[in-house]
Amino acid sequence: MENISTFIEESGAIKRGSFKLTNGFLTDYYIDKYAFETDPEILHVIASEIADKISTDEIDVIAGPALGAIPLVTAVSLKTGIPAAYIRKGEKHTGTQARVEGEIGKGKRVAVVEDVTTTGQTILETTELVQEVGGVVERLIVVVDRNEDAVDNVAERGYELEYLVRVGEDFDISDQ
Ligand SMILES: O=P(O)(O)OC[C@H]1O[C@H](OP(=O)(O)OP(=O)(O)O)[C@H](O)[C@@H]1O
Ligand SMILES: O=C(O)c1cc(=O)[nH]c(=O)[nH]1
């Protein structure tokens, strides 16, 4: 059985070039999460790996930020039977105007799932929104950590960032 980093590399997700990141900085490589999330075989493998980490005794809701984490959250929810919640990156001014879609009741134990972390800002903002609606964040799990500041930034806020694969440990970007 291939490991997750091989699946991700074979999906073509690791792209070389000049890319602007969410934090505004330029990078010479980019992890295109949609390359691996839109492949059902790879999504299945990744979701299984995350699902294996989560117990229904421990977690009530699986949440993640739009857009990239939505396929992951949905796939893990289908595998575990644990309900999903989708967190918008921005405000919604129509309909329910909800930033958090799906039920996260007061005291519900939440696993926050993310596709890629660079600074960890997005997963931390997601965590804050989950807390605002009463959720208790128990786990933060990312598929690919870019091995920049996310682990430290998340630790500073009192959480552990769990990653499935990490640049520099599971991928050698210089080989690409
Ligand atoms: O750790 P950070 O520094 O916050 O960066 C990582 C975030 O940036 C990317 O989202 P992107 O802006 O590509 O949005 P998308 O999910 O809507 O495609 C990625 O999917 C994470 O959400
Ligand atoms: O920091 C980001 O915006 C970012 C980096 C990356 O490699 N992949 C991604 O989807 N977003």
PDB file of C-alpha atoms and ligand atoms in Angstrom:
ATOM      1  CA  MET A   1       0.000   0.000   0.000  1.00  0.00           C
ATOM      2  CA  GLU A   2       1.389   3.375  -0.986  1.00  0.00           C
ATOM      3  CA  ASN A   3       1.805   5.943   1.708  1.00  0.00           C
ATOM      4  CA  ILE A   4      -0.014   9.269   1.748  1.00  0.00           C
ATOM      5  CA  SER A   5       2.960  11.332   0.645  1.00  0.00           C
ATOM      6  CA  THR A   6       3.355   9.123  -2.447  1.00  0.00           C
ATOM      7  CA  PHE A   7      -0.331   9.470  -3.284  1.00  0.00           C
ATOM      8  CA  ILE A   8      -0.093  13.240  -2.906  1.00  0.00           C
ATOM      9  CA  GLU A   9       3.033  13.469  -5.065  1.00  0.00           C
ATOM     10  CA  GLU A  10       1.494  11.220  -7.728  1.00  0.00           C
ATOM     11  CA  SER A  11      -1.633  13.373  -7.836  1.00  0.00           C
ATOM     12  CA  GLY A  12       0.509  16.246  -9.114  1.00  0.00           C
ATOM     13  CA  ALA A  13      -0.371  18.380  -6.090  1.00  0.00           C
ATOM     14  CA  ILE A  14       3.168  19.643  -5.554  1.00  0.00           C
ATOM     15  CA  LYS A  15       3.606  22.471  -8.029  1.00  0.00           C
ATOM     16  CA  ARG A  16       6.748  24.493  -8.694  1.00  0.00           C
ATOM     17  CA  GLY A  17       6.614  28.149  -9.703  1.00  0.00           C
ATOM     18  CA  SER A  18       5.822  31.440  -8.050  1.00  0.00           C
ATOM     19  CA  PHE A  19       2.672  31.425  -5.944  1.00  0.00           C
ATOM     20  CA  LYS A  20       1.173  33.917  -3.530  1.00  0.00           C
ATOM     21  CA  LEU A  21       0.150  32.389  -0.222  1.00  0.00           C
ATOM     22  CA  THR A  22      -2.763  33.270   2.032  1.00  0.00           C
ATOM     23  CA  ASN A  23      -0.300  35.089   4.304  1.00  0.00           C
ATOM     24  CA  GLY A  24       0.670  37.346   1.381  1.00  0.00           C
ATOM     25  CA  PHE A  25       4.171  35.955   0.910  1.00  0.00           C
ATOM     26  CA  LEU A  26       5.451  34.477  -2.315  1.00  0.00           C
ATOM     27  CA  THR A  27       6.591  30.871  -2.423  1.00  0.00           C
ATOM     28  CA  ASP A  28       8.381  28.779  -5.051  1.00  0.00           C
ATOM     29  CA  TYR A  29       6.189  25.744  -4.496  1.00  0.00           C
ATOM     30  CA  TYR A  30       2.546  25.163  -3.766  1.00  0.00           C
ATOM     31  CA  ILE A  31       0.559  22.210  -2.474  1.00  0.00           C
ATOM     32  CA  ASP A  32      -2.536  22.183  -4.666  1.00  0.00           C
ATOM     33  CA  LYS A  33      -4.895  20.364  -2.346  1.00  0.00           C
ATOM     34  CA  TYR A  34      -7.581  20.121  -5.003  1.00  0.00           C
ATOM     35  CA  ALA A  35      -5.280  17.832  -7.024  1.00  0.00           C
ATOM     36  CA  PHE A  36      -5.504  15.188  -4.314  1.00  0.00           C
ATOM     37  CA  GLU A  37      -8.955  15.987  -2.931  1.00  0.00           C
ATOM     38  CA  THR A  38     -10.705  15.580  -6.277  1.00  0.00           C
ATOM     39  CA  ASP A  39      -9.223  12.119  -6.811  1.00  0.00           C
ATOM     40  CA  PRO A  40     -11.660   9.724  -5.109  1.00  0.00           C
ATOM     41  CA  GLU A  41      -9.062   7.038  -4.434  1.00  0.00           C
ATOM     42  CA  ILE A  42      -6.683   9.473  -2.737  1.00  0.00           C
ATOM     43  CA  LEU A  43      -9.454  11.276  -0.858  1.00  0.00           C
ATOM     44  CA  HIS A  44     -10.599   7.874   0.393  1.00  0.00           C
ATOM     45  CA  VAL A  45      -7.110   6.984   1.658  1.00  0.00           C
ATOM     46  CA  ILE A  46      -6.605  10.359   3.360  1.00  0.00           C
ATOM     47  CA  ALA A  47     -10.069  10.367   4.917  1.00  0.00           C
ATOM     48  CA  SER A  48      -9.482   6.822   6.234  1.00  0.00           C
ATOM     49  CA  GLU A  49      -6.239   7.894   7.852  1.00  0.00           C
ATOM     50  CA  ILE A  50      -7.961  10.827   9.569  1.00  0.00           C
ATOM     51  CA  ALA A  51     -10.963   8.694  10.519  1.00  0.00           C
ATOM     52  CA  ASP A  52      -8.624   6.155  12.160  1.00  0.00           C
ATOM     53  CA  LYS A  53      -7.350   8.914  14.448  1.00  0.00           C
ATOM     54  CA  ILE A  54     -10.814   9.924  15.627  1.00  0.00           C
ATOM     55  CA  SER A  55     -13.047   7.980  17.958  1.00  0.00           C
ATOM     56  CA  THR A  56     -16.781   8.515  18.178  1.00  0.00           C
ATOM     57  CA  ASP A  57     -16.349   8.310  21.970  1.00  0.00           C
ATOM     58  CA  GLU A  58     -14.118  11.365  21.845  1.00  0.00           C
ATOM     59  CA  ILE A  59     -15.456  13.582  19.036  1.00  0.00           C
ATOM     60  CA  ASP A  60     -19.004  14.808  18.321  1.00  0.00           C
ATOM     61  CA  VAL A  61     -18.422  16.998  15.238  1.00  0.00           C
ATOM     62  CA  ILE A  62     -15.816  17.220  12.469  1.00  0.00           C
ATOM     63  CA  ALA A  63     -15.342  20.790  11.266  1.00  0.00           C
ATOM     64  CA  GLY A  64     -13.185  22.494   8.670  1.00  0.00           C
ATOM     65  CA  PRO A  65     -12.833  25.742   6.723  1.00  0.00           C
ATOM     66  CA  ALA A  66     -14.130  26.351   3.221  1.00  0.00           C
ATOM     67  CA  LEU A  67     -13.233  25.656   0.605  1.00  0.00           C
ATOM     68  CA  GLY A  68     -10.350  23.263   0.779  1.00  0.00           C
ATOM     69  CA  ALA A  69     -11.275  21.359   3.925  1.00  0.00           C
ATOM     70  CA  ILE A  70     -14.879  20.707   2.920  1.00  0.00           C
ATOM     71  CA  PRO A  71     -14.211  17.506   0.912  1.00  0.00           C
ATOM     72  CA  LEU A  72     -12.069  16.192   3.776  1.00  0.00           C
ATOM     73  CA  VAL A  73     -14.657  16.960   6.439  1.00  0.00           C
ATOM     74  CA  THR A  74     -17.389  15.354   4.366  1.00  0.00           C
ATOM     75  CA  ALA A  75     -15.363  12.235   3.577  1.00  0.00           C
ATOM     76  CA  VAL A  76     -14.316  11.769   7.223  1.00  0.00           C
ATOM     77  CA  SER A  77     -17.907  12.340   8.343  1.00  0.00           C
ATOM     78  CA  LEU A  78     -19.115   9.647   5.934  1.00  0.00           C
ATOM     79  CA  LYS A  79     -16.479   7.203   7.186  1.00  0.00           C
ATOM     80  CA  THR A  80     -17.008   7.798  10.915  1.00  0.00           C
ATOM     81  CA  GLY A  81     -20.694   8.667  11.051  1.00  0.00           C
ATOM     82  CA  ILE A  82     -19.711  11.800  12.995  1.00  0.00           C
ATOM     83  CA  PRO A  83     -21.656  14.906  11.867  1.00  0.00           C
ATOM     84  CA  ALA A  84     -19.880  17.598   9.857  1.00  0.00           C
ATOM     85  CA  ALA A  85     -19.688  21.374  10.160  1.00  0.00           C
ATOM     86  CA  TYR A  86     -18.437  23.739   7.493  1.00  0.00           C
ATOM     87  CA  ILE A  87     -16.853  27.043   8.462  1.00  0.00           C
ATOM     88  CA  ARG A  88     -16.941  29.977   6.034  1.00  0.00           C
ATOM     89  CA  LYS A  89     -13.848  32.087   5.623  1.00  0.00           C
ATOM     90  CA  GLY A  90     -15.991  35.217   5.265  1.00  0.00           C
ATOM     91  CA  GLU A  91     -19.368  36.577   6.267  1.00  0.00           C
ATOM     92  CA  LYS A  92     -22.553  35.475   4.517  1.00  0.00           C
ATOM     93  CA  HIS A  93     -25.175  38.191   4.196  1.00  0.00           C
ATOM     94  CA  THR A  94     -28.087  36.182   2.833  1.00  0.00           C
ATOM     95  CA  GLY A  95     -30.243  33.304   4.040  1.00  0.00           C
ATOM     96  CA  THR A  96     -29.310  32.187   7.542  1.00  0.00           C
ATOM     97  CA  GLN A  97     -26.206  34.429   7.430  1.00  0.00           C
ATOM     98  CA  ALA A  98     -24.421  31.631   9.232  1.00  0.00           C
ATOM     99  CA  ARG A  99     -20.636  31.518   9.252  1.00  0.00           C
ATOM    100  CA  VAL A 100     -20.798  28.040  10.761  1.00  0.00           C
ATOM    101  CA  GLU A 101     -22.924  25.628   8.750  1.00  0.00           C
ATOM    102  CA  GLY A 102     -24.018  22.493  10.603  1.00  0.00           C
ATOM    103  CA  GLU A 103     -24.805  21.994  14.259  1.00  0.00           C
ATOM    104  CA  ILE A 104     -22.098  22.563  16.844  1.00  0.00           C
ATOM    105  CA  GLY A 105     -24.014  22.667  20.085  1.00  0.00           C
ATOM    106  CA  LYS A 106     -22.695  23.960  23.380  1.00  0.00           C
ATOM    107  CA  GLY A 107     -20.041  21.625  24.789  1.00  0.00           C
ATOM    108  CA  LYS A 108     -19.768  19.511  21.636  1.00  0.00           C
ATOM    109  CA  ARG A 109     -16.292  18.066  21.189  1.00  0.00           C
ATOM    110  CA  VAL A 110     -14.903  19.066  17.810  1.00  0.00           C
ATOM    111  CA  ALA A 111     -12.046  17.847  15.603  1.00  0.00           C
ATOM    112  CA  VAL A 112     -10.958  20.602  13.229  1.00  0.00           C
ATOM    113  CA  VAL A 113      -9.606  19.260   9.939  1.00  0.00           C
ATOM    114  CA  GLU A 114      -7.568  21.286   7.435  1.00  0.00           C
ATOM    115  CA  ASP A 115      -5.900  20.554   4.085  1.00  0.00           C
ATOM    116  CA  VAL A 116      -2.645  22.539   4.234  1.00  0.00           C
ATOM    117  CA  THR A 117      -1.093  24.650   6.989  1.00  0.00           C
ATOM    118  CA  THR A 118       1.486  27.392   6.479  1.00  0.00           C
ATOM    119  CA  THR A 119       1.115  29.882   9.349  1.00  0.00           C
ATOM    120  CA  GLY A 120      -1.802  28.032  10.941  1.00  0.00           C
ATOM    121  CA  GLN A 121      -3.852  31.225  10.909  1.00  0.00           C
ATOM    122  CA  THR A 122      -6.776  29.696   9.046  1.00  0.00           C
ATOM    123  CA  ILE A 123      -7.052  26.632  11.287  1.00  0.00           C
ATOM    124  CA  LEU A 124      -6.803  28.891  14.352  1.00  0.00           C
ATOM    125  CA  GLU A 125      -9.534  31.207  13.026  1.00  0.00           C
ATOM    126  CA  THR A 126     -11.664  28.136  12.386  1.00  0.00           C
ATOM    127  CA  THR A 127     -11.018  27.030  15.959  1.00  0.00           C
ATOM    128  CA  GLU A 128     -12.162  30.427  17.271  1.00  0.00           C
ATOM    129  CA  LEU A 129     -15.397  30.265  15.273  1.00  0.00           C
ATOM    130  CA  VAL A 130     -16.085  26.764  16.563  1.00  0.00           C
ATOM    131  CA  GLN A 131     -15.608  28.050  20.115  1.00  0.00           C
ATOM    132  CA  GLU A 132     -17.856  31.059  19.474  1.00  0.00           C
ATOM    133  CA  VAL A 133     -20.773  28.710  18.789  1.00  0.00           C
ATOM    134  CA  GLY A 134     -20.042  26.687  21.937  1.00  0.00           C
ATOM    135  CA  GLY A 135     -17.813  23.920  20.569  1.00  0.00           C
ATOM    136  CA  VAL A 136     -14.839  22.564  22.468  1.00  0.00           C
ATOM    137  CA  VAL A 137     -11.918  21.976  20.126  1.00  0.00           C
ATOM    138  CA  GLU A 138     -10.274  18.674  20.993  1.00  0.00           C
ATOM    139  CA  ARG A 139      -8.137  17.952  17.933  1.00  0.00           C
ATOM    140  CA  LEU A 140      -6.529  19.922  15.096  1.00  0.00           C
ATOM    141  CA  ILE A 141      -5.566  17.673  12.174  1.00  0.00           C
ATOM    142  CA  VAL A 142      -4.010  18.774   8.876  1.00  0.00           C
ATOM    143  CA  VAL A 143      -3.183  16.673   5.834  1.00  0.00           C
ATOM    144  CA  VAL A 144      -0.017  18.566   4.790  1.00  0.00           C
ATOM    145  CA  ASP A 145       1.969  20.865   7.045  1.00  0.00           C
ATOM    146  CA  ARG A 146       4.400  23.030   5.083  1.00  0.00           C
ATOM    147  CA  ASN A 147       6.832  22.978   8.014  1.00  0.00           C
ATOM    148  CA  GLU A 148       6.776  26.750   8.395  1.00  0.00           C
ATOM    149  CA  ASP A 149       5.216  28.349  11.491  1.00  0.00           C
ATOM    150  CA  ALA A 150       1.925  26.519  11.952  1.00  0.00           C
ATOM    151  CA  VAL A 151       2.983  23.958  14.561  1.00  0.00           C
ATOM    152  CA  ASP A 152       4.543  26.659  16.763  1.00  0.00           C
ATOM    153  CA  ASN A 153       1.707  29.152  16.256  1.00  0.00           C
ATOM    154  CA  VAL A 154      -0.871  26.530  17.132  1.00  0.00           C
ATOM    155  CA  ALA A 155       1.169  25.428  20.179  1.00  0.00           C
ATOM    156  CA  GLU A 156       1.304  29.045  21.373  1.00  0.00           C
ATOM    157  CA  ARG A 157      -2.461  28.976  21.514  1.00  0.00           C
ATOM    158  CA  GLY A 158      -2.378  25.800  23.590  1.00  0.00           C
ATOM    159  CA  TYR A 159      -3.154  23.226  20.901  1.00  0.00           C
ATOM    160  CA  GLU A 160      -1.221  20.475  19.185  1.00  0.00           C
ATOM    161  CA  LEU A 161      -1.245  20.460  15.400  1.00  0.00           C
ATOM    162  CA  GLU A 162      -1.362  16.862  14.172  1.00  0.00           C
ATOM    163  CA  TYR A 163      -0.299  16.370  10.574  1.00  0.00           C
ATOM    164  CA  LEU A 164      -0.475  13.367   8.272  1.00  0.00           C
ATOM    165  CA  VAL A 165       2.540  14.445   6.225  1.00  0.00           C
ATOM    166  CA  ARG A 166       5.027  17.273   6.445  1.00  0.00           C
ATOM    167  CA  VAL A 167       7.244  19.042   3.955  1.00  0.00           C
ATOM    168  CA  GLY A 168      10.885  18.223   4.697  1.00  0.00           C
ATOM    169  CA  GLU A 169       9.919  15.036   6.515  1.00  0.00           C
ATOM    170  CA  ASP A 170       7.714  13.233   3.998  1.00  0.00           C
ATOM    171  CA  PHE A 171       8.419  15.321   0.866  1.00  0.00           C
ATOM    172  CA  ASP A 172      11.709  16.687  -0.339  1.00  0.00           C
ATOM    173  CA  ILE A 173      10.563  19.797  -2.154  1.00  0.00           C
ATOM    174  CA  SER A 174      14.010  20.409  -3.636  1.00  0.00           C
ATOM    175  CA  ASP A 175      13.632  17.187  -5.662  1.00  0.00           C
ATOM    176  CA  GLN A 176      10.507  18.376  -7.440  1.00  0.00           C
TER     177      GLN A 176
HETATM  178  O1  LIG B   1      -1.976  28.200   7.509  1.00  0.00           O
HETATM  179  P1  LIG B   1      -2.375  29.409   6.704  1.00  0.00           P
HETATM  180  O2  LIG B   1      -1.260  30.421   6.582  1.00  0.00           O
HETATM  181  O3  LIG B   1      -3.657  30.013   7.149  1.00  0.00           O
HETATM  182  O4  LIG B   1      -2.555  28.925   5.189  1.00  0.00           O
HETATM  183  C1  LIG B   1      -3.236  27.765   4.847  1.00  0.00           C
HETATM  184  C2  LIG B   1      -4.623  28.064   4.320  1.00  0.00           C
HETATM  185  O5  LIG B   1      -4.500  28.616   3.008  1.00  0.00           O
HETATM  186  C3  LIG B   1      -5.141  27.762   2.065  1.00  0.00           C
HETATM  187  O6  LIG B   1      -6.401  28.206   1.776  1.00  0.00           O
HETATM  188  P2  LIG B   1      -6.723  29.051   0.459  1.00  0.00           P
HETATM  189  O7  LIG B   1      -6.466  30.483   0.736  1.00  0.00           O
HETATM  190  O8  LIG B   1      -5.984  28.436  -0.679  1.00  0.00           O
HETATM  191  O9  LIG B   1      -8.277  28.911   0.300  1.00  0.00           O
HETATM  192  P3  LIG B   1      -9.304  27.808  -0.200  1.00  0.00           P
HETATM  193  O10 LIG B   1      -9.325  26.693   0.809  1.00  0.00           O
HETATM  194  O11 LIG B   1     -10.557  28.574  -0.198  1.00  0.00           O
HETATM  195  O12 LIG B   1      -8.907  27.336  -1.571  1.00  0.00           O
HETATM  196  C4  LIG B   1      -5.207  26.426   2.750  1.00  0.00           C
HETATM  197  O13 LIG B   1      -6.246  25.641   2.233  1.00  0.00           O
HETATM  198  C5  LIG B   1      -5.418  26.793   4.189  1.00  0.00           C
HETATM  199  O14 LIG B   1      -6.779  27.031   4.491  1.00  0.00           O
HETATM  200  O1  LIG B   2      -0.443  29.137   2.491  1.00  0.00           O
HETATM  201  C1  LIG B   2      -1.242  28.921   1.558  1.00  0.00           C
HETATM  202  O2  LIG B   2      -2.076  29.740   1.167  1.00  0.00           O
HETATM  203  C2  LIG B   2      -1.204  27.617   0.848  1.00  0.00           C
HETATM  204  C3  LIG B   2      -0.035  26.927   0.656  1.00  0.00           C
HETATM  205  C4  LIG B   2      -0.066  25.711  -0.040  1.00  0.00           C
HETATM  206  O3  LIG B   2       0.968  25.051  -0.272  1.00  0.00           O
HETATM  207  N1  LIG B   2      -1.240  25.248  -0.494  1.00  0.00           N
HETATM  208  C5  LIG B   2      -2.371  25.914  -0.286  1.00  0.00           C
HETATM  209  O4  LIG B   2      -3.432  25.462  -0.720  1.00  0.00           O
HETATM  210  N2  LIG B   2      -2.353  27.099   0.373  1.00  0.00           N
END
